[in-house]
Amino acid sequence: MFRRIKNQFLRYFLIFIYFIIIFFCSIELNFLWLFGYSPDMQDIKSPSMSLSSEVYYADGTLIGRYYKENRSPVEFKDISPNIINALISTEDARFYHHNGVDFYSFFTSIVSTAKGDKRGGSTITQQLAKNLFETRKKKSQGIIKHIPLIRTIVYKCKEWLTAFKIEHVYSKQEILTLYLNTVPFGNNSFGIKTASLKIFNKTPDKVNPAEAATLVGMLKATSTYNPINNPEHSLERRNTVLGQMLKYGYLKKAAYDTIVKTPIKLDLSYVENEGQGDSYLRQAVERWLKKWCHDNDYNLYEDGLKIYTTIDPRLQQFAEEAVAEKMKMLQKRFDNLWGKKNPWRDSNGDEIKDFVLKAEERLPIYAKLQKKYSNNTTLINQYFEKPKRMKVFTWNGEKDTTFSSVDSIKYYTRILNTGMMTIEPSSGKIKVWIGGIDHKYFNYDHVNQSRRQAGSTFKPFAYLTALDNGYSPCDKFTDKPVSIKYTDGGVAQVWEPKNADFKFSYQEMSLRWAMGKSVNSITAQLTEKVGWDKIVQYAHKCGIESPLKSVPSVSLGSNDVSVFEMVRAYSTFLNKGEKIDPLLVTKITDQDGNVLQEFGLKTEKVLSEETAWLMLYMFRGGMEEPGGTSQALWEYPGLWKKENQIGGKTGTSSDYVDGWYMGITKDLVTGVWVGDDDRSVHFTNSETGEGSHTALPIFARFMEKVYADPKSGYTYGMFPKPWVKITKSYDCPSPHLKVDSAETDSLFRPLDSTKVVPVPVATENPETKATDK
């Protein structure tokens, strides 16, 4: 066909044009899947900025959505001409003179780059094509993506084709509007409206030339030219944009000379409602899926995923109600205890005088204020002491008030928080996730982000180690003083733990009685016998992943762990000695329901069935043994029907900083932590601050609600019978003496209560006794 053309130059030129056309057609048609998907005209006419992903409860009801919350579209009439002029003069001066691709700018940019002056040649329309239709995203790539140079050429050609389509469908004003509504400004801010509000507290129609130049200047590199984090670079870039506006006649010389001499004036007082519709659970799912999304190239906020969780909506509601009811009471108790006194105290109980100052210095804004005011502490203090209107959290709903930053620090530091999680060990499914009291005001998740001293809830790992290494629940130790010598970091140490009341009964006690009553001295003796290194090994084996310092006090809970870890580890006992990887998500589909991934239970056998069952028997000792620390559960009659059995362990760290309860039923394991986010703020005595008085009531009220609802799926009942033949002696009833039913579980603090009361006694279930003595 081309041989008929006599002119050799013309013939080769036409061959070149022919192959260019074939090449572009191949890209458009995705020939042999080489080039990946390209947006068609229907996509261009109905663009989608992003598709929200949805997360569901186990029963299919919606929990919430993930989407770009920081995008607020505006119309062209609501955008200041200053922004339009700054954008065109900087990004695409020939915007009104091309049809989507500016070949003149493209070839001049190649020449400039070759000379060492690197600059882009993409038009605003091409940038819109890339932003809106993600022409370079992995899903839009074909087999050719593995060839670097060719891949880049294909990307550029695909942008050209898309840009031509956009220009065919939309007017120039519509293109500018789409661009400014989709362009990213960094810090999860998308669109001109969000950026102008966050940086200048102005809507886009109120922006002046200097502010418009600052905003447009950020588009080159949102982090480098961010006026909040990099004011000097931002100022330099702003002036460059102003120079472009002057060059193309959008700014007069006099105005330019004045503006370039002025600093950037920020107004960061705008407060956006980013937490709307958010929750601890929604954020927990996002953290859970972070690696999966990265590995599979999905964007949770854009790709329209449907995520199905294991959370039971009924149980979740019961837990939220129990937390609200009991935490409101605890906060009132705490406020009555401290009154108008400041509760931040050192280990000696003395007020920490510079507490508020240290809290100010930890705030992100403090370093900026130091720079702004040249370390002038008077001016910095004035900023923190300036009153302003704000809404604050209260247990009676949000409250409008006038607080300074100092007032706010003092107010929120006094508020107690909690973390709670429930799991069904047989399936590994997490049924309840309560990260705190209110996600809007307290974002930190106290289930798996926070780690706190476990106190006596860690003692069972010492008893587990003993049972798995030759001891039985009936083996006896004497409650007496103990002194343990050890080396820590090459330094010789002596550990002499005291019981919570600083007294020793010198009474011989079975291991079940000692664990049920939470006797420090016997736990310490057992630790010395089995070895603290081995206790650490068993804790890790059951699912504790936090680093544990291997010292004798490890068995009394001196290390920091999370609620998530503790619930997982305790689940090993109810799951016949098999450690589980807890499941929060069971399935992910695309927007059309096609399954992308299903998640199943993963287990690992770490304990024998005999040891696991014996540990369940030990946990019942908190209710059944004299002085058992779980016996406050008797105060909740809704728990004790149809011979129901509950096991558990209370825990309280030093100075009543942390209160814990780990509760076990025949089907579920629940962990509850209560305390203040700042460890210097806490209760002062056992009657107010022990785990049996803070965390246990939440568990008790929660389980009452679960048992009261026949639709919950969980009923009263006894613990499982032995799964295998029990070879160790365990039926050794303790003498039921008259003791304080509020027996302490603290590590080092004395009891304030000395009253003597009778304790209800749970009779041994004959069906669970060993028959092979």
Short mmCIF file of N, CA, C and O in Angstrom, two decimals, residues 562-666:
data_model
loop_
_atom_site.label_atom_id
_atom_site.label_comp_id
_atom_site.label_asym_id
_atom_site.label_seq_id
_atom_site.Cartn_x
_atom_site.Cartn_y
_atom_site.Cartn_z
N SER A 562 -1.78 -5.72 76.25
CA SER A 562 -3.03 -5.16 75.74
C SER A 562 -4.20 -6.05 76.12
O SER A 562 -4.03 -7.26 76.40
N VAL A 563 -5.39 -5.48 76.11
CA VAL A 563 -6.61 -6.26 76.34
C VAL A 563 -6.72 -7.36 75.27
O VAL A 563 -7.08 -8.50 75.59
N PHE A 564 -6.40 -7.03 74.05
CA PHE A 564 -6.46 -7.99 72.94
C PHE A 564 -5.61 -9.22 73.24
O PHE A 564 -6.05 -10.37 73.08
N GLU A 565 -4.37 -8.99 73.68
CA GLU A 565 -3.46 -10.10 73.97
C GLU A 565 -3.98 -10.97 75.11
O GLU A 565 -3.90 -12.21 75.06
N MET A 566 -4.48 -10.32 76.16
CA MET A 566 -4.94 -11.07 77.32
C MET A 566 -6.15 -11.93 76.98
O MET A 566 -6.23 -13.10 77.40
N VAL A 567 -7.08 -11.39 76.22
CA VAL A 567 -8.26 -12.18 75.84
C VAL A 567 -7.83 -13.34 74.95
O VAL A 567 -8.32 -14.47 75.11
N ARG A 568 -6.93 -13.08 74.05
CA ARG A 568 -6.44 -14.16 73.18
C ARG A 568 -5.77 -15.26 74.00
O ARG A 568 -6.03 -16.45 73.78
N ALA A 569 -4.93 -14.87 74.95
CA ALA A 569 -4.20 -15.86 75.75
C ALA A 569 -5.16 -16.67 76.62
O ALA A 569 -5.03 -17.91 76.72
N TYR A 570 -6.13 -16.01 77.27
CA TYR A 570 -7.09 -16.72 78.12
C TYR A 570 -7.97 -17.66 77.27
O TYR A 570 -8.45 -18.68 77.78
N SER A 571 -8.18 -17.31 76.00
CA SER A 571 -9.01 -18.16 75.14
C SER A 571 -8.39 -19.54 74.93
O SER A 571 -9.09 -20.51 74.65
N THR A 572 -7.08 -19.61 75.07
CA THR A 572 -6.37 -20.89 74.89
C THR A 572 -6.89 -21.94 75.86
O THR A 572 -7.00 -23.12 75.51
N PHE A 573 -7.26 -21.53 77.07
CA PHE A 573 -7.72 -22.48 78.08
C PHE A 573 -9.10 -23.04 77.72
O PHE A 573 -9.35 -24.24 77.86
N LEU A 574 -10.00 -22.19 77.24
CA LEU A 574 -11.34 -22.64 76.88
C LEU A 574 -11.35 -23.38 75.55
O LEU A 574 -12.29 -24.11 75.24
N ASN A 575 -10.29 -23.21 74.77
CA ASN A 575 -10.22 -23.83 73.45
C ASN A 575 -9.35 -25.10 73.46
O ASN A 575 -8.67 -25.41 72.48
N LYS A 576 -9.36 -25.78 74.59
CA LYS A 576 -8.70 -27.08 74.72
C LYS A 576 -7.19 -27.01 74.49
O LYS A 576 -6.58 -27.95 73.99
N GLY A 577 -6.60 -25.88 74.83
CA GLY A 577 -5.15 -25.76 74.72
C GLY A 577 -4.66 -25.30 73.37
O GLY A 577 -3.45 -25.31 73.12
N GLU A 578 -5.57 -24.89 72.50
CA GLU A 578 -5.17 -24.41 71.17
C GLU A 578 -5.18 -22.88 71.14
O GLU A 578 -6.22 -22.26 71.38
N LYS A 579 -4.03 -22.31 70.83
CA LYS A 579 -3.94 -20.84 70.67
C LYS A 579 -4.60 -20.46 69.36
O LYS A 579 -4.44 -21.14 68.34
N ILE A 580 -5.31 -19.35 69.38
CA ILE A 580 -6.02 -18.91 68.17
C ILE A 580 -5.47 -17.57 67.68
O ILE A 580 -4.92 -16.79 68.45
N ASP A 581 -5.62 -17.35 66.39
CA ASP A 581 -5.44 -16.02 65.82
C ASP A 581 -6.83 -15.42 65.70
O ASP A 581 -7.61 -15.81 64.82
N PRO A 582 -7.19 -14.51 66.61
CA PRO A 582 -8.56 -13.99 66.63
C PRO A 582 -8.98 -13.41 65.28
O PRO A 582 -8.19 -12.77 64.58
N LEU A 583 -10.23 -13.66 64.93
CA LEU A 583 -10.79 -13.18 63.66
C LEU A 583 -11.66 -11.96 63.90
O LEU A 583 -12.58 -11.99 64.72
N LEU A 584 -11.39 -10.90 63.17
CA LEU A 584 -12.25 -9.72 63.19
C LEU A 584 -12.99 -9.58 61.86
O LEU A 584 -14.08 -9.03 61.79
N VAL A 585 -12.39 -10.08 60.79
CA VAL A 585 -12.99 -10.01 59.46
C VAL A 585 -13.07 -11.43 58.89
O VAL A 585 -12.11 -12.19 58.97
N THR A 586 -14.23 -11.77 58.33
CA THR A 586 -14.41 -13.11 57.77
C THR A 586 -14.36 -13.11 56.24
O THR A 586 -13.95 -14.09 55.63
N LYS A 587 -14.80 -11.99 55.63
CA LYS A 587 -14.89 -11.99 54.17
C LYS A 587 -14.81 -10.57 53.62
O LYS A 587 -15.28 -9.62 54.25
N ILE A 588 -14.21 -10.45 52.44
CA ILE A 588 -14.17 -9.18 51.70
C ILE A 588 -14.64 -9.44 50.28
O ILE A 588 -14.18 -10.38 49.63
N THR A 589 -15.58 -8.62 49.81
CA THR A 589 -16.03 -8.74 48.43
C THR A 589 -15.86 -7.39 47.74
O THR A 589 -15.64 -6.36 48.38
N ASP A 590 -15.97 -7.39 46.41
CA ASP A 590 -15.99 -6.12 45.69
C ASP A 590 -17.41 -5.58 45.70
O ASP A 590 -18.32 -6.18 46.30
N GLN A 591 -17.64 -4.45 45.03
CA GLN A 591 -18.95 -3.80 45.09
C GLN A 591 -20.05 -4.65 44.45
O GLN A 591 -21.23 -4.46 44.74
N ASP A 592 -19.67 -5.59 43.61
CA ASP A 592 -20.64 -6.46 42.95
C ASP A 592 -20.86 -7.77 43.69
O ASP A 592 -21.60 -8.64 43.21
N GLY A 593 -20.21 -7.93 44.83
CA GLY A 593 -20.39 -9.14 45.62
C GLY A 593 -19.43 -10.27 45.31
O GLY A 593 -19.54 -11.35 45.90
N ASN A 594 -18.50 -10.06 44.41
CA ASN A 594 -17.51 -11.09 44.11
C ASN A 594 -16.52 -11.22 45.26
O ASN A 594 -15.94 -10.22 45.69
N VAL A 595 -16.33 -12.42 45.75
CA VAL A 595 -15.47 -12.64 46.92
C VAL A 595 -14.00 -12.43 46.54
O VAL A 595 -13.48 -13.05 45.60
N LEU A 596 -13.35 -11.53 47.27
CA LEU A 596 -11.93 -11.25 47.05
C LEU A 596 -11.06 -12.03 48.02
O LEU A 596 -9.95 -12.44 47.68
N GLN A 597 -11.57 -12.24 49.23
CA GLN A 597 -10.77 -12.96 50.24
C GLN A 597 -11.70 -13.44 51.35
O GLN A 597 -12.62 -12.74 51.77
N GLU A 598 -11.47 -14.65 51.80
CA GLU A 598 -12.16 -15.17 52.98
C GLU A 598 -11.10 -15.53 54.02
O GLU A 598 -10.02 -16.01 53.68
N PHE A 599 -11.43 -15.30 55.28
CA PHE A 599 -10.48 -15.54 56.37
C PHE A 599 -11.03 -16.62 57.28
O PHE A 599 -12.16 -16.55 57.75
N GLY A 600 -10.21 -17.63 57.53
CA GLY A 600 -10.61 -18.73 58.40
C GLY A 600 -9.79 -18.77 59.67
O GLY A 600 -8.78 -18.08 59.82
N LEU A 601 -10.22 -19.60 60.61
CA LEU A 601 -9.56 -19.71 61.91
C LEU A 601 -8.23 -20.44 61.78
O LEU A 601 -8.14 -21.49 61.15
N LYS A 602 -7.21 -19.86 62.38
CA LYS A 602 -5.89 -20.49 62.46
C LYS A 602 -5.59 -20.80 63.92
O LYS A 602 -5.72 -19.93 64.78
N THR A 603 -5.21 -22.04 64.19
CA THR A 603 -4.93 -22.45 65.56
C THR A 603 -3.58 -23.15 65.65
O THR A 603 -3.03 -23.61 64.66
N GLU A 604 -3.08 -23.21 66.88
CA GLU A 604 -1.83 -23.92 67.15
C GLU A 604 -1.92 -24.57 68.52
O GLU A 604 -2.24 -23.91 69.50
N LYS A 605 -1.67 -25.85 68.57
CA LYS A 605 -1.74 -26.58 69.84
C LYS A 605 -0.55 -26.19 70.70
O LYS A 605 0.60 -26.42 70.33
N VAL A 606 -0.81 -25.59 71.87
CA VAL A 606 0.29 -25.15 72.73
C VAL A 606 0.21 -25.75 74.14
O VAL A 606 1.19 -25.72 74.88
N LEU A 607 -0.96 -26.29 74.51
CA LEU A 607 -1.13 -26.91 75.83
C LEU A 607 -1.87 -28.23 75.67
O LEU A 607 -2.65 -28.41 74.72
N SER A 608 -1.66 -29.12 76.61
CA SER A 608 -2.43 -30.36 76.60
C SER A 608 -3.86 -30.06 77.03
O SER A 608 -4.13 -29.07 77.72
N GLU A 609 -4.79 -30.90 76.64
CA GLU A 609 -6.19 -30.70 77.02
C GLU A 609 -6.36 -30.81 78.54
O GLU A 609 -7.20 -30.13 79.12
N GLU A 610 -5.54 -31.65 79.18
CA GLU A 610 -5.63 -31.77 80.63
C GLU A 610 -5.23 -30.47 81.31
O GLU A 610 -5.94 -29.97 82.20
N THR A 611 -4.12 -29.90 80.89
CA THR A 611 -3.66 -28.65 81.50
C THR A 611 -4.66 -27.52 81.25
O THR A 611 -4.97 -26.73 82.15
N ALA A 612 -5.20 -27.46 80.03
CA ALA A 612 -6.17 -26.41 79.70
C ALA A 612 -7.41 -26.54 80.58
O ALA A 612 -7.92 -25.54 81.11
N TRP A 613 -7.92 -27.77 80.76
CA TRP A 613 -9.11 -27.95 81.59
C TRP A 613 -8.82 -27.62 83.06
O TRP A 613 -9.64 -27.00 83.74
N LEU A 614 -7.66 -28.03 83.55
CA LEU A 614 -7.30 -27.72 84.93
C LEU A 614 -7.23 -26.21 85.16
O LEU A 614 -7.57 -25.72 86.24
N MET A 615 -6.79 -25.46 84.15
CA MET A 615 -6.75 -24.01 84.29
C MET A 615 -8.16 -23.43 84.39
O MET A 615 -8.41 -22.50 85.17
N LEU A 616 -9.11 -23.99 83.64
CA LEU A 616 -10.50 -23.54 83.78
C LEU A 616 -11.00 -23.80 85.19
O LEU A 616 -11.71 -22.98 85.79
N TYR A 617 -10.63 -24.96 85.73
CA TYR A 617 -11.00 -25.30 87.10
C TYR A 617 -10.36 -24.32 88.08
O TYR A 617 -10.98 -23.90 89.06
N MET A 618 -9.14 -23.93 87.83
CA MET A 618 -8.46 -22.95 88.67
C MET A 618 -9.18 -21.60 88.63
O MET A 618 -9.34 -20.93 89.66
N PHE A 619 -9.62 -21.19 87.43
CA PHE A 619 -10.29 -19.89 87.31
C PHE A 619 -11.60 -19.85 88.09
O PHE A 619 -11.99 -18.80 88.59
N ARG A 620 -12.27 -20.98 88.20
CA ARG A 620 -13.49 -21.02 89.00
C ARG A 620 -13.20 -20.78 90.47
O ARG A 620 -14.10 -20.42 91.23
N GLY A 621 -11.96 -20.94 90.86
CA GLY A 621 -11.60 -20.71 92.25
C GLY A 621 -11.82 -19.27 92.69
O GLY A 621 -12.00 -19.00 93.88
N GLY A 622 -11.81 -18.34 91.75
CA GLY A 622 -12.07 -16.94 92.12
C GLY A 622 -13.46 -16.76 92.68
O GLY A 622 -13.71 -15.81 93.44
N MET A 623 -14.40 -17.65 92.30
CA MET A 623 -15.76 -17.62 92.85
C MET A 623 -15.93 -18.59 94.01
O MET A 623 -16.69 -18.33 94.94
N GLU A 624 -15.23 -19.71 93.97
CA GLU A 624 -15.53 -20.80 94.88
C GLU A 624 -14.61 -20.93 96.08
O GLU A 624 -14.98 -21.52 97.09
N GLU A 625 -13.40 -20.39 95.97
CA GLU A 625 -12.45 -20.49 97.08
C GLU A 625 -12.68 -19.37 98.10
O GLU A 625 -13.16 -18.28 97.74
N PRO A 626 -12.33 -19.60 99.36
CA PRO A 626 -12.49 -18.56 100.38
C PRO A 626 -11.72 -17.29 100.01
O PRO A 626 -10.54 -17.36 99.67
N GLY A 627 -12.39 -16.16 100.04
CA GLY A 627 -11.73 -14.90 99.72
C GLY A 627 -11.45 -14.71 98.25
O GLY A 627 -10.67 -13.83 97.88
N GLY A 628 -12.09 -15.52 97.39
CA GLY A 628 -11.87 -15.39 95.96
C GLY A 628 -12.16 -13.98 95.46
O GLY A 628 -13.18 -13.38 95.83
N THR A 629 -11.29 -13.45 94.63
CA THR A 629 -11.41 -12.04 94.25
C THR A 629 -12.50 -11.78 93.22
O THR A 629 -12.77 -10.63 92.90
N SER A 630 -13.13 -12.83 92.69
CA SER A 630 -14.24 -12.63 91.74
C SER A 630 -15.60 -12.63 92.42
O SER A 630 -16.63 -12.51 91.75
N GLN A 631 -15.63 -12.75 93.75
CA GLN A 631 -16.90 -12.98 94.42
C GLN A 631 -17.83 -11.78 94.44
O GLN A 631 -19.00 -11.90 94.83
N ALA A 632 -17.35 -10.63 93.96
CA ALA A 632 -18.27 -9.50 93.80
C ALA A 632 -19.32 -9.80 92.74
O ALA A 632 -20.36 -9.14 92.67
N LEU A 633 -19.09 -10.83 91.92
CA LEU A 633 -20.07 -11.23 90.92
C LEU A 633 -21.35 -11.75 91.55
O LEU A 633 -22.41 -11.77 90.91
N TRP A 634 -21.30 -12.20 92.82
CA TRP A 634 -22.50 -12.68 93.49
C TRP A 634 -23.54 -11.56 93.61
O TRP A 634 -24.73 -11.82 93.79
N GLU A 635 -23.09 -10.31 93.52
CA GLU A 635 -24.01 -9.17 93.66
C GLU A 635 -24.89 -8.99 92.42
O GLU A 635 -25.77 -8.12 92.41
N TYR A 636 -24.67 -9.79 91.39
CA TYR A 636 -25.43 -9.67 90.15
C TYR A 636 -26.27 -10.94 89.96
O TYR A 636 -25.81 -11.92 89.36
N PRO A 637 -27.50 -10.94 90.47
CA PRO A 637 -28.33 -12.16 90.45
C PRO A 637 -28.63 -12.67 89.05
O PRO A 637 -28.91 -13.85 88.87
N GLY A 638 -28.56 -11.77 88.05
CA GLY A 638 -28.82 -12.20 86.69
C GLY A 638 -27.78 -13.16 86.13
O GLY A 638 -27.98 -13.72 85.05
N LEU A 639 -26.69 -13.37 86.88
CA LEU A 639 -25.64 -14.27 86.42
C LEU A 639 -25.82 -15.69 86.94
O LEU A 639 -25.21 -16.63 86.42
N TRP A 640 -26.65 -15.86 88.00
CA TRP A 640 -26.62 -17.13 88.72
C TRP A 640 -27.95 -17.87 88.62
O TRP A 640 -28.72 -17.95 89.55
N LYS A 641 -28.20 -18.39 87.44
CA LYS A 641 -29.38 -19.20 87.21
C LYS A 641 -28.95 -20.49 86.52
O LYS A 641 -27.92 -20.53 85.84
N LYS A 642 -29.75 -21.52 86.72
CA LYS A 642 -29.53 -22.81 86.04
C LYS A 642 -28.11 -23.32 86.25
O LYS A 642 -27.46 -23.81 85.32
N GLU A 643 -27.61 -23.20 87.51
CA GLU A 643 -26.30 -23.71 87.90
C GLU A 643 -25.18 -23.13 87.03
O GLU A 643 -24.20 -23.82 86.71
N ASN A 644 -25.34 -21.89 86.64
CA ASN A 644 -24.33 -21.25 85.79
C ASN A 644 -22.99 -21.16 86.50
O ASN A 644 -22.93 -20.98 87.73
N GLN A 645 -21.93 -21.29 85.76
CA GLN A 645 -20.58 -21.17 86.30
C GLN A 645 -19.81 -20.08 85.55
O GLN A 645 -19.92 -19.97 84.33
N ILE A 646 -19.05 -19.31 86.30
CA ILE A 646 -18.20 -18.27 85.73
C ILE A 646 -16.85 -18.35 86.41
O ILE A 646 -16.76 -18.50 87.63
N GLY A 647 -15.80 -18.26 85.62
CA GLY A 647 -14.46 -18.18 86.17
C GLY A 647 -13.84 -16.85 85.78
O GLY A 647 -14.33 -16.17 84.88
N GLY A 648 -12.79 -16.49 86.45
CA GLY A 648 -12.17 -15.21 86.08
C GLY A 648 -11.03 -14.83 86.98
O GLY A 648 -10.67 -15.55 87.91
N LYS A 649 -10.47 -13.67 86.68
CA LYS A 649 -9.35 -13.16 87.47
C LYS A 649 -9.38 -11.64 87.45
O LYS A 649 -9.47 -11.02 86.40
N THR A 650 -9.33 -11.09 88.65
CA THR A 650 -9.22 -9.64 88.80
C THR A 650 -7.75 -9.24 88.74
O THR A 650 -6.84 -10.05 88.91
N GLY A 651 -7.52 -7.96 88.50
CA GLY A 651 -6.15 -7.45 88.49
C GLY A 651 -6.13 -5.97 88.79
O GLY A 651 -7.00 -5.22 88.34
N THR A 652 -5.14 -5.56 89.57
CA THR A 652 -4.96 -4.14 89.89
C THR A 652 -3.47 -3.86 89.95
O THR A 652 -2.74 -4.54 90.66
N SER A 653 -3.03 -2.88 89.22
CA SER A 653 -1.60 -2.56 89.24
C SER A 653 -1.28 -1.64 90.43
O SER A 653 -2.18 -1.19 91.14
N SER A 654 -0.02 -1.36 90.63
CA SER A 654 0.43 -0.56 91.76
C SER A 654 -0.29 0.78 91.81
O SER A 654 -0.53 1.42 90.78
N ASP A 655 -0.66 1.19 93.01
CA ASP A 655 -1.31 2.49 93.26
C ASP A 655 -2.68 2.59 92.59
O ASP A 655 -3.17 3.70 92.37
N TYR A 656 -3.28 1.44 92.24
CA TYR A 656 -4.62 1.41 91.65
C TYR A 656 -4.68 2.17 90.32
O TYR A 656 -5.70 2.76 89.96
N VAL A 657 -3.58 2.14 89.58
CA VAL A 657 -3.53 2.83 88.29
C VAL A 657 -4.39 2.11 87.25
O VAL A 657 -5.11 2.73 86.48
N ASP A 658 -4.31 0.76 87.24
CA ASP A 658 -5.04 -0.04 86.26
C ASP A 658 -5.93 -1.04 86.96
O ASP A 658 -5.48 -1.74 87.88
N GLY A 659 -7.18 -1.13 86.52
CA GLY A 659 -8.10 -2.14 87.02
C GLY A 659 -8.48 -3.07 85.89
O GLY A 659 -8.82 -2.62 84.79
N TRP A 660 -8.39 -4.39 86.14
CA TRP A 660 -8.66 -5.39 85.11
C TRP A 660 -9.68 -6.41 85.60
O TRP A 660 -9.79 -6.68 86.80
N TYR A 661 -10.41 -6.98 84.65
CA TYR A 661 -11.12 -8.22 84.93
C TYR A 661 -11.13 -9.07 83.68
O TYR A 661 -11.46 -8.59 82.58
N MET A 662 -10.76 -10.33 83.85
CA MET A 662 -10.80 -11.31 82.78
C MET A 662 -11.86 -12.34 83.16
O MET A 662 -11.72 -13.06 84.15
N GLY A 663 -12.98 -12.37 82.41
CA GLY A 663 -14.09 -13.24 82.72
C GLY A 663 -14.24 -14.37 81.72
O GLY A 663 -14.09 -14.17 80.51
N ILE A 664 -14.55 -15.56 82.23
CA ILE A 664 -14.69 -16.75 81.38
C ILE A 664 -16.04 -17.41 81.68
O ILE A 664 -16.37 -17.68 82.83
N THR A 665 -16.81 -17.66 80.62
CA THR A 665 -18.02 -18.49 80.72
C THR A 665 -17.79 -19.74 79.88
O THR A 665 -16.72 -19.92 79.31
N LYS A 666 -18.81 -20.56 79.79
CA LYS A 666 -18.64 -21.80 79.01
C LYS A 666 -18.44 -21.54 77.52
O LYS A 666 -17.94 -22.41 76.80
#
